[in-house]
Short mmCIF file of C-alpha atoms in Angstrom, two decimals:
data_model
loop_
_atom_site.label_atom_id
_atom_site.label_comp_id
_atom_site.label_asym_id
_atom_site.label_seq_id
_atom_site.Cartn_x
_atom_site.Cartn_y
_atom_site.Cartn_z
CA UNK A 836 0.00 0.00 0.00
CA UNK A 837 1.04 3.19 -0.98
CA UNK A 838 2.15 5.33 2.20
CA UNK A 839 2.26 2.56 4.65
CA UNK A 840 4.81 3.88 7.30
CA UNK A 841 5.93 0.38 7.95
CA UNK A 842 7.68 -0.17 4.44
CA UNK A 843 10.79 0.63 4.46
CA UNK A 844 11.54 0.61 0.31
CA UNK A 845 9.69 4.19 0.17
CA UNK A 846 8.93 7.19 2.22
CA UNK A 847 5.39 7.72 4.00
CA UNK A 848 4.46 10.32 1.33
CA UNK A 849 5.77 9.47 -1.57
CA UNK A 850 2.43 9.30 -3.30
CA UNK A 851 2.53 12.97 -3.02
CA UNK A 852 5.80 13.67 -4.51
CA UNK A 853 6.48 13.13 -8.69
CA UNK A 854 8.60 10.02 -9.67
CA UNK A 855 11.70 11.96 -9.77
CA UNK A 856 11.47 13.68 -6.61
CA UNK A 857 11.47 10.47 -4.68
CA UNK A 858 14.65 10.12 -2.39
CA UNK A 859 16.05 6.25 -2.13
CA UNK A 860 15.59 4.58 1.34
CA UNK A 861 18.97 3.18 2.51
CA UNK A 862 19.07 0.28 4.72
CA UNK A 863 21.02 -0.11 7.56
CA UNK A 864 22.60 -3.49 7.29
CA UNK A 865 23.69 -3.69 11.20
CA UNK A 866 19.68 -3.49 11.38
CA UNK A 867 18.86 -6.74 8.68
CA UNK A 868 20.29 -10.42 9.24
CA UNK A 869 21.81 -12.31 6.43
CA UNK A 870 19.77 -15.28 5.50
CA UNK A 871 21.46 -15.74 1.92
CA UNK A 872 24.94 -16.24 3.39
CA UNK A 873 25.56 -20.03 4.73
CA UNK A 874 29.17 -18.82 6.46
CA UNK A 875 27.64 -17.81 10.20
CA UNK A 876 25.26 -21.03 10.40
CA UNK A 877 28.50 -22.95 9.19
CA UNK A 878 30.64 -21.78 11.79
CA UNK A 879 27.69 -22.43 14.44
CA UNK A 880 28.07 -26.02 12.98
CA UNK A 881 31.82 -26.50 14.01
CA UNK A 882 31.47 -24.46 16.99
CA UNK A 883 28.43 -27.06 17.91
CA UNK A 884 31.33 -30.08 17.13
CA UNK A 885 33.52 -28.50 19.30
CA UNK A 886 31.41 -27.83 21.81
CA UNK A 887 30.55 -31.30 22.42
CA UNK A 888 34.22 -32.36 22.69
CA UNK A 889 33.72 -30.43 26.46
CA UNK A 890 30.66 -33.10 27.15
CA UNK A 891 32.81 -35.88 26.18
CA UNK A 892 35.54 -34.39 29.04
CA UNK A 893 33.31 -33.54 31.22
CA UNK A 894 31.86 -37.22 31.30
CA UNK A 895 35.57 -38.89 31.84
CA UNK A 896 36.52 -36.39 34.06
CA UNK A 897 33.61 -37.51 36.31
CA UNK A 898 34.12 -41.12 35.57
CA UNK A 899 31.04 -41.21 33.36
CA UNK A 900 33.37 -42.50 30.50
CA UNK A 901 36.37 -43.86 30.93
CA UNK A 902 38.69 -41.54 28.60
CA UNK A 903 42.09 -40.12 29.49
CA UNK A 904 42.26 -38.19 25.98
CA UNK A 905 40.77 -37.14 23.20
CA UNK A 906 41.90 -36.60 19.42
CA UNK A 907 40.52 -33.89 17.48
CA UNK A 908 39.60 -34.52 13.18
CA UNK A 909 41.28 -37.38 13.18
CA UNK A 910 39.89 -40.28 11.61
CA UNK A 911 36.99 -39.21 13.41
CA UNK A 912 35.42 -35.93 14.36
CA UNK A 913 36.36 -37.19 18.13
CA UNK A 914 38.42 -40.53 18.90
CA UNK A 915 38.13 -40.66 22.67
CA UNK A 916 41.09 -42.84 24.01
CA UNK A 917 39.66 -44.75 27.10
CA UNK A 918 42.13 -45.94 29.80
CA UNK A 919 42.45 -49.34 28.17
CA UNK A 920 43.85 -47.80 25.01
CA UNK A 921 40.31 -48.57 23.02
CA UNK A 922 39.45 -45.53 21.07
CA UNK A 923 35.84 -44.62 21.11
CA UNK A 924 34.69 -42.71 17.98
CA UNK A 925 32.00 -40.15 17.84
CA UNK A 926 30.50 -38.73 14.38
CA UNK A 927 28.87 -34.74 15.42
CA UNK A 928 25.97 -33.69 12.50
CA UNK A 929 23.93 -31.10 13.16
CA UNK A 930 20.76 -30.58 10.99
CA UNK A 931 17.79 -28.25 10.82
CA UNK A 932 15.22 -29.84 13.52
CA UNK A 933 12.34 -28.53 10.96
CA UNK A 934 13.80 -31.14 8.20
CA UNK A 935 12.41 -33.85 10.55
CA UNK A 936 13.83 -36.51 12.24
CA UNK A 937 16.81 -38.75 11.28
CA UNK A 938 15.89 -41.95 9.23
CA UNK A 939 17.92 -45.00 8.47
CA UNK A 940 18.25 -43.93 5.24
CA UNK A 941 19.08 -40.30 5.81
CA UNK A 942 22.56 -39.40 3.54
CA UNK A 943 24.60 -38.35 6.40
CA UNK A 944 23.38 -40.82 8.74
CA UNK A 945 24.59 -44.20 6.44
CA UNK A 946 27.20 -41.92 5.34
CA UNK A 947 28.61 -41.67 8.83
CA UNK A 948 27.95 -45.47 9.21
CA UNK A 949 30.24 -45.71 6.08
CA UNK A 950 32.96 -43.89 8.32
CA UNK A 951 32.11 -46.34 10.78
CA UNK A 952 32.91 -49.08 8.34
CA UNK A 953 36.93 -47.83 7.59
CA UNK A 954 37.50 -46.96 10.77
CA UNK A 955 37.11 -50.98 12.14
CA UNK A 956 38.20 -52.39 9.31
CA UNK A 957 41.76 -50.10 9.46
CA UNK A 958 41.71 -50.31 13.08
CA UNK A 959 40.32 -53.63 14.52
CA UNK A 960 39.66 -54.29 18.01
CA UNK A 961 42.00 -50.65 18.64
CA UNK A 962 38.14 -49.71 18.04
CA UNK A 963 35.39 -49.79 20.92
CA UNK A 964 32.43 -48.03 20.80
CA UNK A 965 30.87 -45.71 17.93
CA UNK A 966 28.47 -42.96 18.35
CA UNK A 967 26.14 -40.99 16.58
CA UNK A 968 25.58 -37.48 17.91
CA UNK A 969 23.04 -34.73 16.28
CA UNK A 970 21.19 -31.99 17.74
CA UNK A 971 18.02 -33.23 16.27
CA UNK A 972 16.24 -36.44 17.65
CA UNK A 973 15.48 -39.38 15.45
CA UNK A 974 12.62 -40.84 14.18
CA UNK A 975 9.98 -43.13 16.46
CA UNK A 976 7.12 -45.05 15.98
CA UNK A 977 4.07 -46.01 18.02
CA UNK A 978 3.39 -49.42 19.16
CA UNK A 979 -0.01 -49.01 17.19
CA UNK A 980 1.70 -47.87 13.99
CA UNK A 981 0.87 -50.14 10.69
CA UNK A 982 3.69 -48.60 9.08
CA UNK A 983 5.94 -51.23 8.73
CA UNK A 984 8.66 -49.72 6.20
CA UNK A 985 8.78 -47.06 8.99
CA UNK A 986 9.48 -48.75 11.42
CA UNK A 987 12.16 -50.89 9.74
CA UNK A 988 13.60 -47.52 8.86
CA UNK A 989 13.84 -45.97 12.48
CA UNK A 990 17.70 -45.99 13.66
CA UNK A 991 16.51 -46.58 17.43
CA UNK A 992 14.12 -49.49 16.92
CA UNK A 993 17.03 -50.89 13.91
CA UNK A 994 19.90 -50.85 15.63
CA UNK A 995 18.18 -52.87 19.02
CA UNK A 996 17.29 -55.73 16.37
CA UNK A 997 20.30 -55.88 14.85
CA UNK A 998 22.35 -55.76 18.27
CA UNK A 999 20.55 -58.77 19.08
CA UNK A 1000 21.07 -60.61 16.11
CA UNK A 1001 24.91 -62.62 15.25
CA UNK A 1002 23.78 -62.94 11.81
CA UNK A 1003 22.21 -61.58 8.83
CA UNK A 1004 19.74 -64.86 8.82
CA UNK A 1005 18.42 -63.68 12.24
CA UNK A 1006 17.38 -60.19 11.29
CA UNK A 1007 13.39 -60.55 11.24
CA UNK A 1008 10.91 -58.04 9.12
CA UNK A 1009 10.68 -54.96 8.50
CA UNK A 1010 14.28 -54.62 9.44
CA UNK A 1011 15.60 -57.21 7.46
CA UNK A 1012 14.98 -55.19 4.04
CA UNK A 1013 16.26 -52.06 5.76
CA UNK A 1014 19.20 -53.74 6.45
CA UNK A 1015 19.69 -55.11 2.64
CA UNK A 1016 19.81 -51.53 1.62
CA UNK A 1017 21.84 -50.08 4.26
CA UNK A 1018 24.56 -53.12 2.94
CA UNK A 1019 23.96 -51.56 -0.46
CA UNK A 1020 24.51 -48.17 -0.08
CA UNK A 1021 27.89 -48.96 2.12
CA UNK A 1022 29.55 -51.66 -0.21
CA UNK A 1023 29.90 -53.99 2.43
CA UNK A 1024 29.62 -57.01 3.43
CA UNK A 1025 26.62 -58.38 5.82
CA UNK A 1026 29.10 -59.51 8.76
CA UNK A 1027 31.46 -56.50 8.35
CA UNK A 1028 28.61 -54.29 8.84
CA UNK A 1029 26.43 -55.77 11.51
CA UNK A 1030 30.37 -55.87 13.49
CA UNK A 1031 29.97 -52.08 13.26
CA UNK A 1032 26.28 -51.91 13.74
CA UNK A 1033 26.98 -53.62 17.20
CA UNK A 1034 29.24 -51.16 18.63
CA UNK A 1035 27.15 -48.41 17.39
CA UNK A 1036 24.83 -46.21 19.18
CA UNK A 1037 22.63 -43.10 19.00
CA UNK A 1038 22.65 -39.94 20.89
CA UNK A 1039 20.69 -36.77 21.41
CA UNK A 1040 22.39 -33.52 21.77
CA UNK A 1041 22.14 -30.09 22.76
CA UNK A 1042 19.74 -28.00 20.78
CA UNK A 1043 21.67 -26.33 18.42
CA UNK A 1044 20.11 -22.88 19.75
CA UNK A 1045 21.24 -23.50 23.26
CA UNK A 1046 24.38 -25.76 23.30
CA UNK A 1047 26.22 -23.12 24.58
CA UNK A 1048 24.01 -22.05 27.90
CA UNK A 1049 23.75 -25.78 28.13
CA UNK A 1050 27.69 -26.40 28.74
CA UNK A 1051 28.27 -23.23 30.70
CA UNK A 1052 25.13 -23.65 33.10
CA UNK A 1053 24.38 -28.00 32.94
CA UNK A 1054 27.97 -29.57 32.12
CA UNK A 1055 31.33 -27.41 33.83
CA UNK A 1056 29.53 -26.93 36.92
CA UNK A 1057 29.81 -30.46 37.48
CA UNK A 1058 33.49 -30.24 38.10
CA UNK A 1059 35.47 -29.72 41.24
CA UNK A 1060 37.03 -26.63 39.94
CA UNK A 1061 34.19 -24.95 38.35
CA UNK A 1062 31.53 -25.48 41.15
CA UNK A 1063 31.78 -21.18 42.75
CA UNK A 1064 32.48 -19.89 39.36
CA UNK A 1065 30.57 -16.97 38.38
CA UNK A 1066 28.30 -16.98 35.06
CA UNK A 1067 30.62 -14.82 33.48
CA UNK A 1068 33.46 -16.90 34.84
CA UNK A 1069 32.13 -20.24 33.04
CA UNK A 1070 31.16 -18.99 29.71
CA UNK A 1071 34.63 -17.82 29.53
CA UNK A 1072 36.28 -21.09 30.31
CA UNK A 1073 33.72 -22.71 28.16
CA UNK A 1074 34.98 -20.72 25.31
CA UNK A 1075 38.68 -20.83 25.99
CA UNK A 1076 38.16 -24.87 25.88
CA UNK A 1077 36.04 -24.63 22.79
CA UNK A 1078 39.39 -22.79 21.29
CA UNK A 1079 41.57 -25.47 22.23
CA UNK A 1080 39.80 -27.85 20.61
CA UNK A 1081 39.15 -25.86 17.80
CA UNK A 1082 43.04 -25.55 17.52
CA UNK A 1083 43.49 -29.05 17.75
CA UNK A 1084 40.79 -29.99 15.30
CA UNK A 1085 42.97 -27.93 12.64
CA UNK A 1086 46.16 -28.01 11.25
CA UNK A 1087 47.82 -25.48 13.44
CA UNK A 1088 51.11 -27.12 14.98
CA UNK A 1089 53.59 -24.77 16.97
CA UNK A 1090 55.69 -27.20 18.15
CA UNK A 1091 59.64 -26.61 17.17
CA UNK A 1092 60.51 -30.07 16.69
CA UNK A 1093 58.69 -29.93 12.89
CA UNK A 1094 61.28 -27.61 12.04
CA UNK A 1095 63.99 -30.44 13.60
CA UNK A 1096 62.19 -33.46 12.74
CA UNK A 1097 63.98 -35.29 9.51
CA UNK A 1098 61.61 -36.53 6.38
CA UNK A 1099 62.98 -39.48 5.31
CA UNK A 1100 64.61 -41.24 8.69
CA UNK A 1101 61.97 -39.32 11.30
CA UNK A 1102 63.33 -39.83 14.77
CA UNK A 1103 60.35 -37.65 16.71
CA UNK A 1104 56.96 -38.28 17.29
CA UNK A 1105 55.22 -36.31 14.20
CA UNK A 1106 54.05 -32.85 16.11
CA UNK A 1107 51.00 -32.83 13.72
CA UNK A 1108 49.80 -35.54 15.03
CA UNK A 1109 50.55 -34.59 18.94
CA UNK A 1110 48.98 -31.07 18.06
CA UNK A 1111 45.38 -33.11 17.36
CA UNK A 1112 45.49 -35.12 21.46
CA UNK A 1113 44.05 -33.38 24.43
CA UNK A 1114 44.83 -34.57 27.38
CA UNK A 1115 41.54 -34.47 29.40
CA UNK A 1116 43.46 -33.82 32.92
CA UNK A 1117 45.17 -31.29 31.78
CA UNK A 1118 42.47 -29.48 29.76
CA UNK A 1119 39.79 -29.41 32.26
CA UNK A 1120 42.36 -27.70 34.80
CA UNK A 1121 40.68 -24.49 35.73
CA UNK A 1122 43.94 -21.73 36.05
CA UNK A 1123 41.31 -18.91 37.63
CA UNK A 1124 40.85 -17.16 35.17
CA UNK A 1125 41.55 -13.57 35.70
CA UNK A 1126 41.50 -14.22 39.21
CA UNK A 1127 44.28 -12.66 41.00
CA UNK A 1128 47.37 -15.16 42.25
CA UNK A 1129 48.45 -15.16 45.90
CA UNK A 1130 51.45 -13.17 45.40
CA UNK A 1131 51.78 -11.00 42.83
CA UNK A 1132 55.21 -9.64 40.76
CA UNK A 1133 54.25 -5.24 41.02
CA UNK A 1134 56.08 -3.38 37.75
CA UNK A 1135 55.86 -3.92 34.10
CA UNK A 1136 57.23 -7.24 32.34
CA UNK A 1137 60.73 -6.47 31.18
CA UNK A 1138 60.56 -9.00 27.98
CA UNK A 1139 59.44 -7.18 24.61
CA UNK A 1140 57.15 -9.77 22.59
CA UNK A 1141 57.90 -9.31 19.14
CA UNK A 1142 60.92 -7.86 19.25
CA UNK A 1143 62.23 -11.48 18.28
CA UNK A 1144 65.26 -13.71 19.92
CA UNK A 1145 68.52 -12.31 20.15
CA UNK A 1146 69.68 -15.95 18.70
CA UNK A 1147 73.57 -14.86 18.60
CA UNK A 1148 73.56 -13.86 22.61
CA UNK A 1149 71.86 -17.09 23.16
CA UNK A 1150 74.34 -19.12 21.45
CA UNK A 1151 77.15 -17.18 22.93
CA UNK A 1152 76.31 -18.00 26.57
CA UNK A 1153 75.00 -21.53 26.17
CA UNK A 1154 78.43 -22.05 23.92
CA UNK A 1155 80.72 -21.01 27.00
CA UNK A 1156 78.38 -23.12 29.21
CA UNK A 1157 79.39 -26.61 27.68
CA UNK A 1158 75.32 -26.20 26.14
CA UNK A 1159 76.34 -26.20 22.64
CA UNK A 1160 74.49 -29.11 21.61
CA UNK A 1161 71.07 -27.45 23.16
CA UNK A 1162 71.19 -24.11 21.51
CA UNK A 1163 68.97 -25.14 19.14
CA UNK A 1164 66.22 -26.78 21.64
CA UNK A 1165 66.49 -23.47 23.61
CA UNK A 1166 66.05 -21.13 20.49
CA UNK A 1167 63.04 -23.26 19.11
CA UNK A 1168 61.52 -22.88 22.35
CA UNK A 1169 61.78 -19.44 22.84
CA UNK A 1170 60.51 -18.44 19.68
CA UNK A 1171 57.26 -20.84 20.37
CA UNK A 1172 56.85 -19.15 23.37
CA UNK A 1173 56.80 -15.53 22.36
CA UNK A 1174 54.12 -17.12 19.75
CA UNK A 1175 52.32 -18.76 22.49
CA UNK A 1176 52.03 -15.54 24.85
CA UNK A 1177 51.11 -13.42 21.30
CA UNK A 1178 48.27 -15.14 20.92
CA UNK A 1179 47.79 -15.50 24.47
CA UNK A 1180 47.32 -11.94 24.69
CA UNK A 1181 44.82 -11.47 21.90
CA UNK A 1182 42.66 -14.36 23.67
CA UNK A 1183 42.41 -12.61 27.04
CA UNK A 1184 44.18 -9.57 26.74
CA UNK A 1185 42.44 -8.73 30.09
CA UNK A 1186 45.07 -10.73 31.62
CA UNK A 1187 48.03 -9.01 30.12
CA UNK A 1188 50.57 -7.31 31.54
CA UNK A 1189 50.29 -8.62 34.70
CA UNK A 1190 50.25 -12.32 33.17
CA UNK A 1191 53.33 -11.32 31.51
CA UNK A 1192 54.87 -9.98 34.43
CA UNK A 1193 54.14 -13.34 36.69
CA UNK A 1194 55.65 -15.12 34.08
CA UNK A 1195 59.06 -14.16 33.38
CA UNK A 1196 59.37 -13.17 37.50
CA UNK A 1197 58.78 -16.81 38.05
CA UNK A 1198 60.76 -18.40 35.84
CA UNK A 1199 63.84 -15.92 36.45
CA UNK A 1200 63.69 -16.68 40.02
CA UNK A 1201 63.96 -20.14 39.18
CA UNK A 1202 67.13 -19.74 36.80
CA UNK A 1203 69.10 -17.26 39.55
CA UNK A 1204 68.75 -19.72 42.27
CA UNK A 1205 69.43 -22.92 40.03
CA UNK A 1206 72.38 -20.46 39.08
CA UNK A 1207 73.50 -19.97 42.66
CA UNK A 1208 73.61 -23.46 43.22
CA UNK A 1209 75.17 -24.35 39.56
CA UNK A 1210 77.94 -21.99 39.69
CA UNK A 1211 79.25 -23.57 43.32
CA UNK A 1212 80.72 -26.21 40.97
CA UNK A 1213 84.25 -26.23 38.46
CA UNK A 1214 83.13 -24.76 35.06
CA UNK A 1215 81.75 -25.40 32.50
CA UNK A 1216 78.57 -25.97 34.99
CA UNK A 1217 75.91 -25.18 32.07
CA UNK A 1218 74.66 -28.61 32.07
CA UNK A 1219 74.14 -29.33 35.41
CA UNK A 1220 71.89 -25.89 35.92
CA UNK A 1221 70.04 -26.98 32.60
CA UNK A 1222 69.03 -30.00 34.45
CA UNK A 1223 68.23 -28.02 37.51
CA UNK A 1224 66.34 -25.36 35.87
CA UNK A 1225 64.41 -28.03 33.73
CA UNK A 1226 63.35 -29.92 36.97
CA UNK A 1227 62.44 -26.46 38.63
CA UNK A 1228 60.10 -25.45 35.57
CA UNK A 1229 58.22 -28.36 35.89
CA UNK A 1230 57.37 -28.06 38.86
CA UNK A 1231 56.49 -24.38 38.36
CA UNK A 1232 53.88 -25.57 35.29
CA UNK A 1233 52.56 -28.44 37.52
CA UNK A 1234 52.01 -26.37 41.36
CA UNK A 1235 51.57 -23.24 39.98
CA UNK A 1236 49.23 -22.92 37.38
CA UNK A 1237 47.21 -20.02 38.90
CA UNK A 1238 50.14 -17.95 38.78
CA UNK A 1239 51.37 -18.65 35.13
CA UNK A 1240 47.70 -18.69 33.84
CA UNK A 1241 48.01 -22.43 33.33
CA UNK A 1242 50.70 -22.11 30.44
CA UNK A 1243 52.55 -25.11 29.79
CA UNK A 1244 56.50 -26.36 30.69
CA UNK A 1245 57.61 -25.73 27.04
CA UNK A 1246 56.56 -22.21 27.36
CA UNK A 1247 58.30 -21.98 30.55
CA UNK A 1248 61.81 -23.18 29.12
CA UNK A 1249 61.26 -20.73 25.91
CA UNK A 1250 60.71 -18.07 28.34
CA UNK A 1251 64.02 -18.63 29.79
CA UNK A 1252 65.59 -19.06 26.30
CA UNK A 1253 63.84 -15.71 26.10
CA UNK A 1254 65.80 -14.00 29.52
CA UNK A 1255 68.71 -15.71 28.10
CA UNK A 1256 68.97 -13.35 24.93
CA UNK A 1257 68.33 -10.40 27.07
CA UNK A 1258 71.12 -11.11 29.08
CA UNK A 1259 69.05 -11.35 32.40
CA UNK A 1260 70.27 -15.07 32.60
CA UNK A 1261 73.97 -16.58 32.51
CA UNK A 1262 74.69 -20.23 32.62
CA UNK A 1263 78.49 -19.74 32.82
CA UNK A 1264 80.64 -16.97 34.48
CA UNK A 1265 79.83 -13.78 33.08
CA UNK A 1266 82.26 -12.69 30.19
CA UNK A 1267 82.07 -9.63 27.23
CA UNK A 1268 79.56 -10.37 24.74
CA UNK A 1269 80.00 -9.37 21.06
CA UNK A 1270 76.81 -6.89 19.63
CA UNK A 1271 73.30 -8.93 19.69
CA UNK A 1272 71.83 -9.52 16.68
CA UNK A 1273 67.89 -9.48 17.00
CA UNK A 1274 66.69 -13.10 14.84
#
């Protein structure tokens, strides 16, 4: 209707001004969602995935399950490695709840069943259990219902025939045809997949609207350490875990050994493949957030992230230590650490400088006294305070989390490498050094 104040492609009056004279309505786009553009409801998606990886470590750090770890995008969306070295695997979907509920022969459903498949047959009894896990529920049937190619076709009522069957002979109508064409669309065989079908199971998720309320508010406040937190305080270590997995689900490896680790004759562990494990215990380890540590370091940090390694000071010191040989473990270290702390910074920046300052007053402490002790000895006495200081950082990352914000060992002994190149450590008796050179 001409005039109608509550259009917004023309003004109130325009039916009183000529066709030239009317002035174009511009839209405010902060004021007008996006429902053409699939990129948000993607990310939701993955967020939803990784969300669910803090049910899963919730549940074994209760002693609901009985996992120790688990592995992010790898082979599975989750492998959850129990205590008996088993690996559990979980397939996430989300889906629109209006599409209706999951059927047997739903795409992504037998396609995940397909996953299923490879996974046993490339891993064997290293395999345990296999889940299903979707936002939406999946289809049911009444007792009364005459539908009989629906119910052969519901998951729930399918797979509790099947589990209760050894062999293809003993599945009974209307799940025996369902079961025909399940084999069909996999490209299996009838004993390879009812092996699978019999470790399989089916589980209801969060709504996909309120999976994150549900973690913060149902699922960390189970935990020892999370029981006082404050609202605020949950949602934000709800979202620092859902970056750590989301870290570990990627590509994204920061360990120095990759730059170390030879191609053809590896002797490491592959640190793409370490990046994708979480270690439950040590994930669920609540540092306080910004709480405020017991005793506090007053002053601003004296290290300048970004301003690189000064690599040739470094090598200087640890080569008039008797260190040669661990120049390049220091320096790979350090640089991973001023990395680390970057992004550390741009995650909670909240935190920072105080963090900062903590940090390298710690671990300096540690090196000056390991030093005091070290230097009591004939020189070179470089080795024996590496082995000191080592011992004394780990100790610092295990007892002290709170006070480091719950950063790790490695990033302890970079730190040092760090104070090293800014000549606020020594490892040997002091002696000129030539110019730094910033790497």
């Amino acid at each position: 209707m001409k005039g109608d104040p509550l259009r917004m492609d023309e003004p109130a009056d325009a039916s009183s001004k000529g066709k030239d004279d009317i002035a174009p309505v511009v839209a405010d786009p902060t004021q007008r969602r996006n429902t053409t553009d699939p990129g948000d409801a993607t990310s939701r998606n993955y967020r939803y995935q990784h969300a669910y990886g803090i049910i899963i470590m919730v549940a074994a750090d209760r002693g609901v399950r009985p996992y120790v770890a688990i592995w992010c995008e790898h082979h599975e969306d989750f492998l959850a490695q129990r205590s008996d070295n088993v690996f559990d695997g979980y397939q996430i979907k989300t889906s629109r709840p209006e599409s209706g509920a999951w059927k047997l022969t739903d795409g992504e459903l037998t396609k995940s069943i397909g996953r299923f498949l490879d996974l046993v047959e490339a891993f064997g009894d290293k395999i345990g259990d296999l889940f299903f896990v979707s936002n939406k529920d999946f289809d049911r049937v009444t007792p009364e219902s005459k539908n009989e190619r629906q119910r052969g076709r519901c998951p729930g009522l399918f797979l509790k025939h099947v589990k209760a069957c050894s062999a293809r002979s003993e599945i009974a109508a209307p799940f025996d045809s369902a079961f025909d064409e399940l084999q069909a669309t996999c490209g299996c065989s009838p004993e390879q997949l009812i092996a699978v079908l019999h470790r399989m199971d089916l589980v209801v998720g969060p709504s996909r609207g309120e999976f994150d309320a549900t973690i913060s508010n149902e699922h960390l406040p189970q935990l020892d350490d999370c029981r006082s937190l404050t609202p605020d305080q949950l949602n934000a270590f709800r979202d620092d875990l859902v970056a750590l997995i989301h870290r570990a689900s990627s590509l994204q490896v920061t360990d120095p050994i990759r730059h170390l680790r030879p191609l053809v004759a590896p002797r490491d562990g592959d640190p793409a493949l370490a990046a994708k494990k979480i270690v439950i215990a040590d994930a669920l380890r609540y540092d306080g957030g910004s709480a405020t540590p017991d005793f506090r370091y007053p002053g601003d940090p004296k290290l300048d992230l970004g301003a690189g390694l000064k690599s040739d000071v470094l090598e200087q010191k640890f080569d008039a230590a008797g260190l040669k040989e661990d120049i390049e473990y220091i320096s790979e270290r350090a640089r991973a650490a001023e990395y680390n702390l970057l992004e550390d910074i741009m995650r909670r920046p909240e935190r920072f400088p105080a963090l900062l300052r903590q940090i390298e007053q710690r671990v300096h402490g540690e090196l000056s006294e390991a030093y005091l002790r070290a230097r009591q000895q004939t020189a070179p006495f470089g080795p024996a305070m590496l082995i000191d200081a080592q011992d004394r950082l780990r100790r610092v990352a295990a007892d002290d989390a709170a006070i480091i914000g719950g950063h790790s060992y490695d990033c302890l002994v970079g730190v040092a490498g760090l104070l090293t190149g800014e000549c606020r450590v020594w490892w040997s008796p002091r002696f000129p050094l030539n110019p730094p050179v910033v790497t």
